[in-house]
Tab-separated table of C-alpha atoms in Angstrom:
chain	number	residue	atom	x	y	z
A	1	UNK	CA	71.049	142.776	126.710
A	2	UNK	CA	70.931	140.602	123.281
A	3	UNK	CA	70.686	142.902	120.521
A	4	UNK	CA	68.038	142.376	117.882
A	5	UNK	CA	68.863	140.282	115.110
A	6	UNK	CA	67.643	140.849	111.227
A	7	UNK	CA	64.425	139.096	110.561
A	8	UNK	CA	63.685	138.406	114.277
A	9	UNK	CA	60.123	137.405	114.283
A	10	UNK	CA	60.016	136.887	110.522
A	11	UNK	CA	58.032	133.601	109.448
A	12	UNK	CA	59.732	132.163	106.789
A	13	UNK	CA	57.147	129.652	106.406
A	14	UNK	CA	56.522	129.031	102.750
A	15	UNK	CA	59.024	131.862	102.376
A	16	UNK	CA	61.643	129.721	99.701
A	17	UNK	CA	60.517	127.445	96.888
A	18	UNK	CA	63.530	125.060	97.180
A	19	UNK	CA	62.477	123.393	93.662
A	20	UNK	CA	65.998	121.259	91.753
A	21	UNK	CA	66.007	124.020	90.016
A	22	UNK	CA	66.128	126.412	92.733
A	23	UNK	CA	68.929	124.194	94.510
A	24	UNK	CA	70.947	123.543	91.501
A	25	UNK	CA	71.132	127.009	90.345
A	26	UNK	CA	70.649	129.689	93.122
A	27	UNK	CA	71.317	127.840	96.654
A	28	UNK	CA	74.646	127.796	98.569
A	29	UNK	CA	76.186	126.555	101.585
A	30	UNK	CA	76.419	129.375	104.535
A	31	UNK	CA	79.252	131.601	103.418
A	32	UNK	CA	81.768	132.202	106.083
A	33	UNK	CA	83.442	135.545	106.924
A	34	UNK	CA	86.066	134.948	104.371
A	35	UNK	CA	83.779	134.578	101.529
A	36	UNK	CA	81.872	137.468	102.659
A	37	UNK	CA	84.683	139.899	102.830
A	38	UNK	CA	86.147	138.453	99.056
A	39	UNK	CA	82.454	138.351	97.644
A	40	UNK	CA	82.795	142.453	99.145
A	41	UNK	CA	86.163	142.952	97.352
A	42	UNK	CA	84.912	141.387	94.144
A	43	UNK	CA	81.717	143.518	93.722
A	44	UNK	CA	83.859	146.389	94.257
A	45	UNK	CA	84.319	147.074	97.996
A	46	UNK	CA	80.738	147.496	98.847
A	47	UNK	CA	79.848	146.466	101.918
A	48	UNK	CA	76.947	143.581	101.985
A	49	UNK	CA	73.919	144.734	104.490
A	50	UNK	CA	74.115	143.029	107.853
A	51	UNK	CA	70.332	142.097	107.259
A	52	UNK	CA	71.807	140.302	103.623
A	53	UNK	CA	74.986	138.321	105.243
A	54	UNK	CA	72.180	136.988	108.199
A	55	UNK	CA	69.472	135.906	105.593
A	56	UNK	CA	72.287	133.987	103.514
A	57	UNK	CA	73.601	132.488	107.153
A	58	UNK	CA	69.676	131.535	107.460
A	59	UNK	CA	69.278	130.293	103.825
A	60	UNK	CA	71.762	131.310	100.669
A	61	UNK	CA	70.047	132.218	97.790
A	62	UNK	CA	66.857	130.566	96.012
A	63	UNK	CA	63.601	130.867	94.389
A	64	UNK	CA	61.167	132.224	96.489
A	65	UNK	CA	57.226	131.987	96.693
A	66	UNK	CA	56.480	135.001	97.934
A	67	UNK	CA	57.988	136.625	94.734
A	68	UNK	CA	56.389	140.320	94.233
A	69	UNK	CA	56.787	143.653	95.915
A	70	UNK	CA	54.664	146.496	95.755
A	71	UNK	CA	55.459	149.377	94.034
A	72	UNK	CA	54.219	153.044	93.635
A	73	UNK	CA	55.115	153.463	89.985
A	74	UNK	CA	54.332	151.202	87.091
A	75	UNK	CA	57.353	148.330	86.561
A	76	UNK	CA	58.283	146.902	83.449
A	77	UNK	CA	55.707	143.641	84.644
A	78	UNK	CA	52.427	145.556	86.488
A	79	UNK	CA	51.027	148.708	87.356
A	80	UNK	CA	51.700	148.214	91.538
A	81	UNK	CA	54.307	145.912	92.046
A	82	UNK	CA	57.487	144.317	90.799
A	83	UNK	CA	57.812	140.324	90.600
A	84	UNK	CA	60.971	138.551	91.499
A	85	UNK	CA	62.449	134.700	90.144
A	86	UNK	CA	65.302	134.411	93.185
A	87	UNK	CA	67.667	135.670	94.937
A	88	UNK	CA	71.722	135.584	94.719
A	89	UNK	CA	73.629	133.840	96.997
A	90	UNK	CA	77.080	135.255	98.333
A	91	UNK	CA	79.321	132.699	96.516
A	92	UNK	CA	80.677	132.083	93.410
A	93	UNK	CA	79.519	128.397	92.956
A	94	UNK	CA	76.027	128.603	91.604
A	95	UNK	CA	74.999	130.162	88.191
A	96	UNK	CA	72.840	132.443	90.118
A	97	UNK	CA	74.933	133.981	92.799
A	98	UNK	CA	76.731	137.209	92.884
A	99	UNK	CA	79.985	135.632	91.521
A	100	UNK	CA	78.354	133.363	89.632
A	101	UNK	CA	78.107	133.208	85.931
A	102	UNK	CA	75.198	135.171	85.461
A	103	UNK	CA	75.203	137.212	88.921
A	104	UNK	CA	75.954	140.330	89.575
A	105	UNK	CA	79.400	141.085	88.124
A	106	UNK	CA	78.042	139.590	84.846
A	107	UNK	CA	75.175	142.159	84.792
A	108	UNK	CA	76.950	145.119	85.344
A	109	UNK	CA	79.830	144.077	82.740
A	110	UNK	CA	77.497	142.139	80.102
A	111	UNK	CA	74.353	143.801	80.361
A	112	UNK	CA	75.120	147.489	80.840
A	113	UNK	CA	73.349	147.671	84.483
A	114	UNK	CA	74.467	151.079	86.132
A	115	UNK	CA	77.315	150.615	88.662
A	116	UNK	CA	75.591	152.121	91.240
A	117	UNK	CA	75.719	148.803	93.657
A	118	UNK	CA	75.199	145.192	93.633
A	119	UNK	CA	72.323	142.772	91.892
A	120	UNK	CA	70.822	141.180	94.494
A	121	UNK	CA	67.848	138.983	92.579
A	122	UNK	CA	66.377	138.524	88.810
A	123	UNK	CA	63.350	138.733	87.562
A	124	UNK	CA	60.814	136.730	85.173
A	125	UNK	CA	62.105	139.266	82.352
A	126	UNK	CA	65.345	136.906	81.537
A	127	UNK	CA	67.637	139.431	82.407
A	128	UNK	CA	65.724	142.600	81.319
A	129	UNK	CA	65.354	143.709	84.615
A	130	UNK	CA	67.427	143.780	87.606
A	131	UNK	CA	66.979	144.410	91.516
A	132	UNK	CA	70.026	146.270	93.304
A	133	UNK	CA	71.607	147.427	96.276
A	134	UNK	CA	71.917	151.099	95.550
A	135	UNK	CA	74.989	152.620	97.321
A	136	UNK	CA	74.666	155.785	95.431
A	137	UNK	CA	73.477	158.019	98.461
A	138	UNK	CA	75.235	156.136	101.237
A	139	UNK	CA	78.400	155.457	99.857
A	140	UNK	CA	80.068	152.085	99.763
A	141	UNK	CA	80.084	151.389	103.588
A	142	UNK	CA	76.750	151.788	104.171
A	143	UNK	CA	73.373	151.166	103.958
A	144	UNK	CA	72.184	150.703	100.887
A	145	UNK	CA	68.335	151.216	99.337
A	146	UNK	CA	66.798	148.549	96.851
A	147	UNK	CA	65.887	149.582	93.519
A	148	UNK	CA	64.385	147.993	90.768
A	149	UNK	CA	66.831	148.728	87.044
A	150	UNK	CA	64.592	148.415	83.612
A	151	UNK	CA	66.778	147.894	81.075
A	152	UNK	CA	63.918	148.469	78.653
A	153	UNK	CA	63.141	151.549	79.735
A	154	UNK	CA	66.789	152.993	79.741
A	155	UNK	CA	68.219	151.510	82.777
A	156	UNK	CA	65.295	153.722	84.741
A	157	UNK	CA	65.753	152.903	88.549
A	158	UNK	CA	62.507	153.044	90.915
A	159	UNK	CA	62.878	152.745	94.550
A	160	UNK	CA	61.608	149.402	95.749
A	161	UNK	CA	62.425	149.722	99.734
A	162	UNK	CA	64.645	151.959	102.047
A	163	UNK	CA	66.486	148.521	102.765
A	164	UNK	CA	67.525	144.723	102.438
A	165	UNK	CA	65.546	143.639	105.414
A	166	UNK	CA	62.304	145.810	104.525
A	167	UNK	CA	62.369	144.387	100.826
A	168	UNK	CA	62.155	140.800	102.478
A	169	UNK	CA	59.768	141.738	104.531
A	170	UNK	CA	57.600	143.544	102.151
A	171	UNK	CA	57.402	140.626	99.945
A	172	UNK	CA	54.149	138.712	99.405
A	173	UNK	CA	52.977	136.252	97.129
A	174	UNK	CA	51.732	136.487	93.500
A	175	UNK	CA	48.097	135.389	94.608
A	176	UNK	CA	47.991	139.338	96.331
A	177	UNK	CA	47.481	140.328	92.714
A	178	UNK	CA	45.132	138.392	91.433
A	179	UNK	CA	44.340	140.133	88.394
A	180	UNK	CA	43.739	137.338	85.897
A	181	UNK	CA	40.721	138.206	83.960
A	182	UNK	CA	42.180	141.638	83.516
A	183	UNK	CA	45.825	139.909	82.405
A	184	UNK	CA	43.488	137.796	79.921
A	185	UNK	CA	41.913	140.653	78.267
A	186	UNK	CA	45.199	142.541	77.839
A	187	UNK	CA	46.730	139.666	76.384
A	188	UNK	CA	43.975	138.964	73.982
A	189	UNK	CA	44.158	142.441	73.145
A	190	UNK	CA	47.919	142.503	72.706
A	191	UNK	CA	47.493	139.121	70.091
A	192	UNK	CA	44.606	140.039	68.526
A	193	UNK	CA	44.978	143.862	67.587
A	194	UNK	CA	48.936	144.669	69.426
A	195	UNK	CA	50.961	146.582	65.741
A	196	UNK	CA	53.674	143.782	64.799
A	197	UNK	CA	57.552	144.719	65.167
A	198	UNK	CA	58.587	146.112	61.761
A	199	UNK	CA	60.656	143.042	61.599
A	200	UNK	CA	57.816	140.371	61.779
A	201	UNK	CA	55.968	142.830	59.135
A	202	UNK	CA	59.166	143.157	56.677
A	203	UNK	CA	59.335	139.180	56.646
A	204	UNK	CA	55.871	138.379	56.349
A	205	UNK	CA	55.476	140.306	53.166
A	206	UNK	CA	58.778	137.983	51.888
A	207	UNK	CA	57.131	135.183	52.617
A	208	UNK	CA	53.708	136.446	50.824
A	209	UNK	CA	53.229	133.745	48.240
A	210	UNK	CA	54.297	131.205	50.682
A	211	UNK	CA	52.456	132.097	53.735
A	212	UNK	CA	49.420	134.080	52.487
A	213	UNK	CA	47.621	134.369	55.347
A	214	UNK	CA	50.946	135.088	58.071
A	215	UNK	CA	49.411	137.487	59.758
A	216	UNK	CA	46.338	135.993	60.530
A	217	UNK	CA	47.760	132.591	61.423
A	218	UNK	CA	50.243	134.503	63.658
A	219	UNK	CA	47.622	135.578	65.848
A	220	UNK	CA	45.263	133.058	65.866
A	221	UNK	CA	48.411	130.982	67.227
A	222	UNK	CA	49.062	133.627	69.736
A	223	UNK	CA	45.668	133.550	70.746
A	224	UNK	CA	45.237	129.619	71.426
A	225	UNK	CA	48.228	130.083	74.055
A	226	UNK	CA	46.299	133.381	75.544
A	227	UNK	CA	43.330	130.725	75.870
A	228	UNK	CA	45.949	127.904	77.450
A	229	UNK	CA	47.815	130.029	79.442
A	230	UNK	CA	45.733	133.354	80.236
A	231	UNK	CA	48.977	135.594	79.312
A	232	UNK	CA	50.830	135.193	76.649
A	233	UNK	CA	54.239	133.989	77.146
A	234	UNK	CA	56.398	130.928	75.693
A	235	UNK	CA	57.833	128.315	77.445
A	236	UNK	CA	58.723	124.462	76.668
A	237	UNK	CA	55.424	123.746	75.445
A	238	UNK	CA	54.176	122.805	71.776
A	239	UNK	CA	52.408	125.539	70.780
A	240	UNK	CA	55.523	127.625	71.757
A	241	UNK	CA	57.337	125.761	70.058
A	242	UNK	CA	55.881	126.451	66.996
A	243	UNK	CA	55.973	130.049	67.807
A	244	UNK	CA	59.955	129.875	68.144
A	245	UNK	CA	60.115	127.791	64.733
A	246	UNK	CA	57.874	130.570	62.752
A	247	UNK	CA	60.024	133.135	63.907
A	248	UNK	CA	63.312	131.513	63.213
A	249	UNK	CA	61.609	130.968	59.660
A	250	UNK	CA	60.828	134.279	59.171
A	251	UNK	CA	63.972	135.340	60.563
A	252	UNK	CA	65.443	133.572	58.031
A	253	UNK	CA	63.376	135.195	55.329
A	254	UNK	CA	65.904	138.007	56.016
A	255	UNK	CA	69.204	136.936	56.941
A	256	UNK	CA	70.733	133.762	58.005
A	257	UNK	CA	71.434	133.077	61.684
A	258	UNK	CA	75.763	132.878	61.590
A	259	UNK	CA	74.608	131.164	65.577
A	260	UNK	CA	71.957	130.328	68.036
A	261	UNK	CA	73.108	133.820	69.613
A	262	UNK	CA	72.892	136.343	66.455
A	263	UNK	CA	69.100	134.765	65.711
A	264	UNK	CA	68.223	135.705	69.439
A	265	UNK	CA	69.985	138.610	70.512
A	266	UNK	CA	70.221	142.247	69.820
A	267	UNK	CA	73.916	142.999	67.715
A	268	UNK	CA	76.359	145.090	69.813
A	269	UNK	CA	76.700	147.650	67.443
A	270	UNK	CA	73.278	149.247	67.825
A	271	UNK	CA	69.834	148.367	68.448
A	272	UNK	CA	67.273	149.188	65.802
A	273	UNK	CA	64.941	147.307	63.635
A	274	UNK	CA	66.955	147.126	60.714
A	275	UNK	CA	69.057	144.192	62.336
A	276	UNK	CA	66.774	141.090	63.083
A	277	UNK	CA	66.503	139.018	66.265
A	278	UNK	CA	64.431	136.999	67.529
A	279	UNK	CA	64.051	139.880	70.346
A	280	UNK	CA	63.097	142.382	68.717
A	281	UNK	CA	60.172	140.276	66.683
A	282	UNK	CA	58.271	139.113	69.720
A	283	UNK	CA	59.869	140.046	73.265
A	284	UNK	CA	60.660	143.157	73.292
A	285	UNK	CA	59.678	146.488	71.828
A	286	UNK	CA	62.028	149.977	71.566
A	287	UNK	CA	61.018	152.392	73.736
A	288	UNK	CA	61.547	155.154	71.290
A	289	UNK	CA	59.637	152.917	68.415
A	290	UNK	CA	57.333	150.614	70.347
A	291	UNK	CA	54.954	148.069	68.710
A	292	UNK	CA	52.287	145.826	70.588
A	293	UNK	CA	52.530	141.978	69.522
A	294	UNK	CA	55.206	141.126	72.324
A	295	UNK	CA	55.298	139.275	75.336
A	296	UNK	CA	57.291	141.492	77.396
A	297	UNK	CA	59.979	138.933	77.956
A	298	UNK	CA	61.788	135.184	77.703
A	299	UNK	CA	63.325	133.124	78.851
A	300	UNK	CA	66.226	132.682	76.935
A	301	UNK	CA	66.516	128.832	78.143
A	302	UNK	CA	63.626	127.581	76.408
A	303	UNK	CA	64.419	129.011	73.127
A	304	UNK	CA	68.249	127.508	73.246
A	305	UNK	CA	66.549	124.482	74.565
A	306	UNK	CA	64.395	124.505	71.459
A	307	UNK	CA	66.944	125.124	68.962
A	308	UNK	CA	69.007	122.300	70.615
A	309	UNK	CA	66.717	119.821	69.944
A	310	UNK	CA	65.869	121.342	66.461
A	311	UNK	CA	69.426	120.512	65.809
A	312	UNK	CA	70.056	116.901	66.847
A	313	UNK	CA	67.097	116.175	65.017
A	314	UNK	CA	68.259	117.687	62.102
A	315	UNK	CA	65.785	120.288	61.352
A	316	UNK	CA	68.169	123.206	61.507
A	317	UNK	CA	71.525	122.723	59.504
A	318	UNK	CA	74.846	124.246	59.299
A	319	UNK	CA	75.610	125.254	55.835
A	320	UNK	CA	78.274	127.366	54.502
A	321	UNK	CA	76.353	130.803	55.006
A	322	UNK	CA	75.019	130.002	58.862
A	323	UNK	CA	72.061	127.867	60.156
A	324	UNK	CA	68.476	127.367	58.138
A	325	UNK	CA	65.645	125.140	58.258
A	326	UNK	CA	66.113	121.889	56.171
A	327	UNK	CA	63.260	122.276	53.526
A	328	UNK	CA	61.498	118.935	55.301
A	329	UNK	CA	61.644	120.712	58.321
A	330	UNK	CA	60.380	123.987	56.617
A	331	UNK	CA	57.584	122.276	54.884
A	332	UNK	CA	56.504	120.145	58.570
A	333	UNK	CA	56.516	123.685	60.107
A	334	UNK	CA	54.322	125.097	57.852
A	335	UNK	CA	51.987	122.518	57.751
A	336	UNK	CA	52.003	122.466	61.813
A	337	UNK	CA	51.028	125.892	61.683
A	338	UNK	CA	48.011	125.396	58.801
A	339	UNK	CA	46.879	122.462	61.426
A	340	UNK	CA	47.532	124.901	64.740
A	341	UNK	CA	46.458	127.841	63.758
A	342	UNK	CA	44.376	127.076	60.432
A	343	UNK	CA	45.098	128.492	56.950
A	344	UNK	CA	42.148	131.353	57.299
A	345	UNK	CA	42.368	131.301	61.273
A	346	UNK	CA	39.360	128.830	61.867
C-alpha cells in the first residue's frame, strides 16, 4: 500500500505568483538530500517537516497568491488573519531562502527573532514580522507548529497552525478579506487625525518659519495617497516620493544622516524617540509610547531605491558632517510639496 504523500489532493492552481521578482529572489532548484540535511545543520539541527522538504521538491520557495491565513487574535496587519509576501526556499542561493542573505539565520542573528525554530516566510511588514517553525514543544526532531513573531509587539508569538502542511493548506487569497471601504476609513482616519511621532512634531516646530503650515501639508499629502491607494503605504511612486524627501528634510532638521542606514533605522543602542529615524517618524510606533500617523510598515527597498537616485542626481550630498539636501534640492522639495499638497491644504 502507497503511503499518503503531503499535499495529496492539494490544487496548487494559482497557488505561486512566479513574478521576476519572485524567481530572482525567493525560487530555487529542488534541493537534494544533501542540501537538506546541511540546510538542517545550519539552522541548528532542526529537523525540516516532511510536508516542507515535499513542497520545496514540488516548488522551492516564492511569492504566493494565496498570501493570508486566518487568525484568532489580532496580527500586527488585521483583526482575523495574518498576510504573507513568500516563502523560503531550502538553499542558500537566493536572497530569500533560509541560508540566504536575509533568511532565516539572518533574522534570528540580525533582527533579534526568538530562537525557538526556523523562519519559514516574510511578511509585507519588511522584516517586522516573521512566520516560524516553532520547535519549542516538540523538540528539535519533531514536528513543529507555525507561529506568527511581531517584533513590534515584543517578539509576541500567536499560533498560526498545528503544522507546515495545515498552514499551506489554510491559506487563501487576499480577496477573502475584502475589507476595503473599512481599510479606507481607517486610513483616512490615521492621516487626517492619527497624533504625529514626537519626532515629526520636534522637527516641524524647527522648521516653523520655513514650513508654516507642516502639519497641515503633511496630511493633506498623506491623504491624496489614502485617495490613490485606499491605505496608506509608500512605494516607488511620486507622491511617496515626496513623502520620503520631507522626512529626510525634517530628519535633517535634527541631525545629519552619517548614511542611508542611520537616517532609516533604529540605533543599536536603544530605541526611543530621542534618536531620529526615518522609522520611528512614519512606520512604526513604540508600543510603550505609541502615536497614530504611521503606516504600519516599509519596505525598506523603495526608500534605498529613492535615496539612490536622490544621489546620482545630486540632490543629497556628502559633506564633511554626513549627507543633506543640496539647498536646490531643498528649495524643489518644498515647492513640490506647496504644489502637492498646497500651502493651506487646498
Amino acid at each position: 500500500m502507497t503511503s499518503k504523500r503531503p499535499f495529496d489532493g492539494f490544487d496548487f492552481e494559482g497557488f505561486w505568483d512566479d513574478c521576476p521578482y519572485s524567481l530572482e529572489n525567493y525560487v530555487e532548484p529542488p534541493p537534494s538530500d544533501g542540501l537538506i540535511a546541511s540546510i538542517e545543520e545550519e539552522m541548528g539541527g532542526y529537523r525540516l517537516p516532511a510536508a516542507y522538504v515535499d513542497l520545496a521538491r514540488r516548488h522551492n520557495g516564492g511569492m504566493v497568491k494565496r498570501s493570508c491565513h486566518p487568525m484568532k487574535e489580532r496580527t500586527g496587519w488585521a483583526e482575523d488573519h495574518v498576510a504573507i509576501e513568500g516563502l523560503y526556499a531550502i538553499g542558500r542561493t537566493c536572497k530569500y531562502s533560509l541560508g540566504g542573505e536575509l533568511g532565516a539565520k539572518f533574522m534570528i542573528e540580525e533582527w533579534g527573532y526568538p530562537p525557538i525554530g526556523i523562519g519559514i516566510a516574510d511578511t509585507p511588514a519588511g522584516g517586522h514580522e516573521l512566520i516560524m517553525l516553532d520547535y519549542r514543544t516538540c523538540g528539535k526532531r519533531g514536528e513543529p507548529q507555525v507561529v506568527y513573531v511581531d517584533q513590534e509587539a515584543d517578539y509576541s508569538i500567536a499560533v498560526i497552525a498545528p503544522d507546515f502542511e495545515s498552514f499551506i493548506r489554510g491559506l487563501v487569497e487576499e480577496s477573502e478579506y475584502d475589507t476595503a471601504d473599512e481599510d479606507r476609513a481607517a486610513a483616512i482616519a490615521t492621516v487626517e487625525r492619527g497624533t504625529l511621532s514626537p519626532i515629526v512634531v520636534r522637527a516641524l516646530a524647527a522648521v516653523g518659519d520655513r514650513l508654516p503650515h507642516g502639519e497641515q501639508m503633511l496630511r493633506t499629502l498623506a491623504r491624496q495617497i489614502v485617495d490613490e491607494k485606499g491605505f496608506f503605504a509608500l512605494h516607488d511612486d511620486e507622491r511617496s516620493h515626496l513623502m520620503y524627501g520631507l522626512m529626510f528634510w525634517l530628519y535633517s532638521s535634527l541631525c545629519t544622516a552619517r548614511s542611508f542606514e542611520a537616517f532609516v533605522g533604529r540605533p543599536e543602542t536603544g530605541t526611543s524617540y530621542d534618536s531620529p529615524c526615518y522609522e520611528l517618524m512614519i512606520a512604526f510606533d513604540l508600543v510603550a509610547e505609541p502615536y497614530g500617523f504611521n503606516t504600519r510598515g516599509y519596505a525598506e527597498g523603495f526608500v534605498r531605491d529613492w535615496w539612490d537616485a536622490c544621489v546620482a542626481r545630486g540632490d543629497i550630498v556628502e559633506m564633511a558632517e554626513g549627507y543633506r539636501l543640496t539647498p536646490k534640492a531643498e528649495a524643489a522639495l518644498l515647492g513640490r510639496l506647496a504644489t502637492f499638497a498646497g500651502a493651506q491644504g487646498k
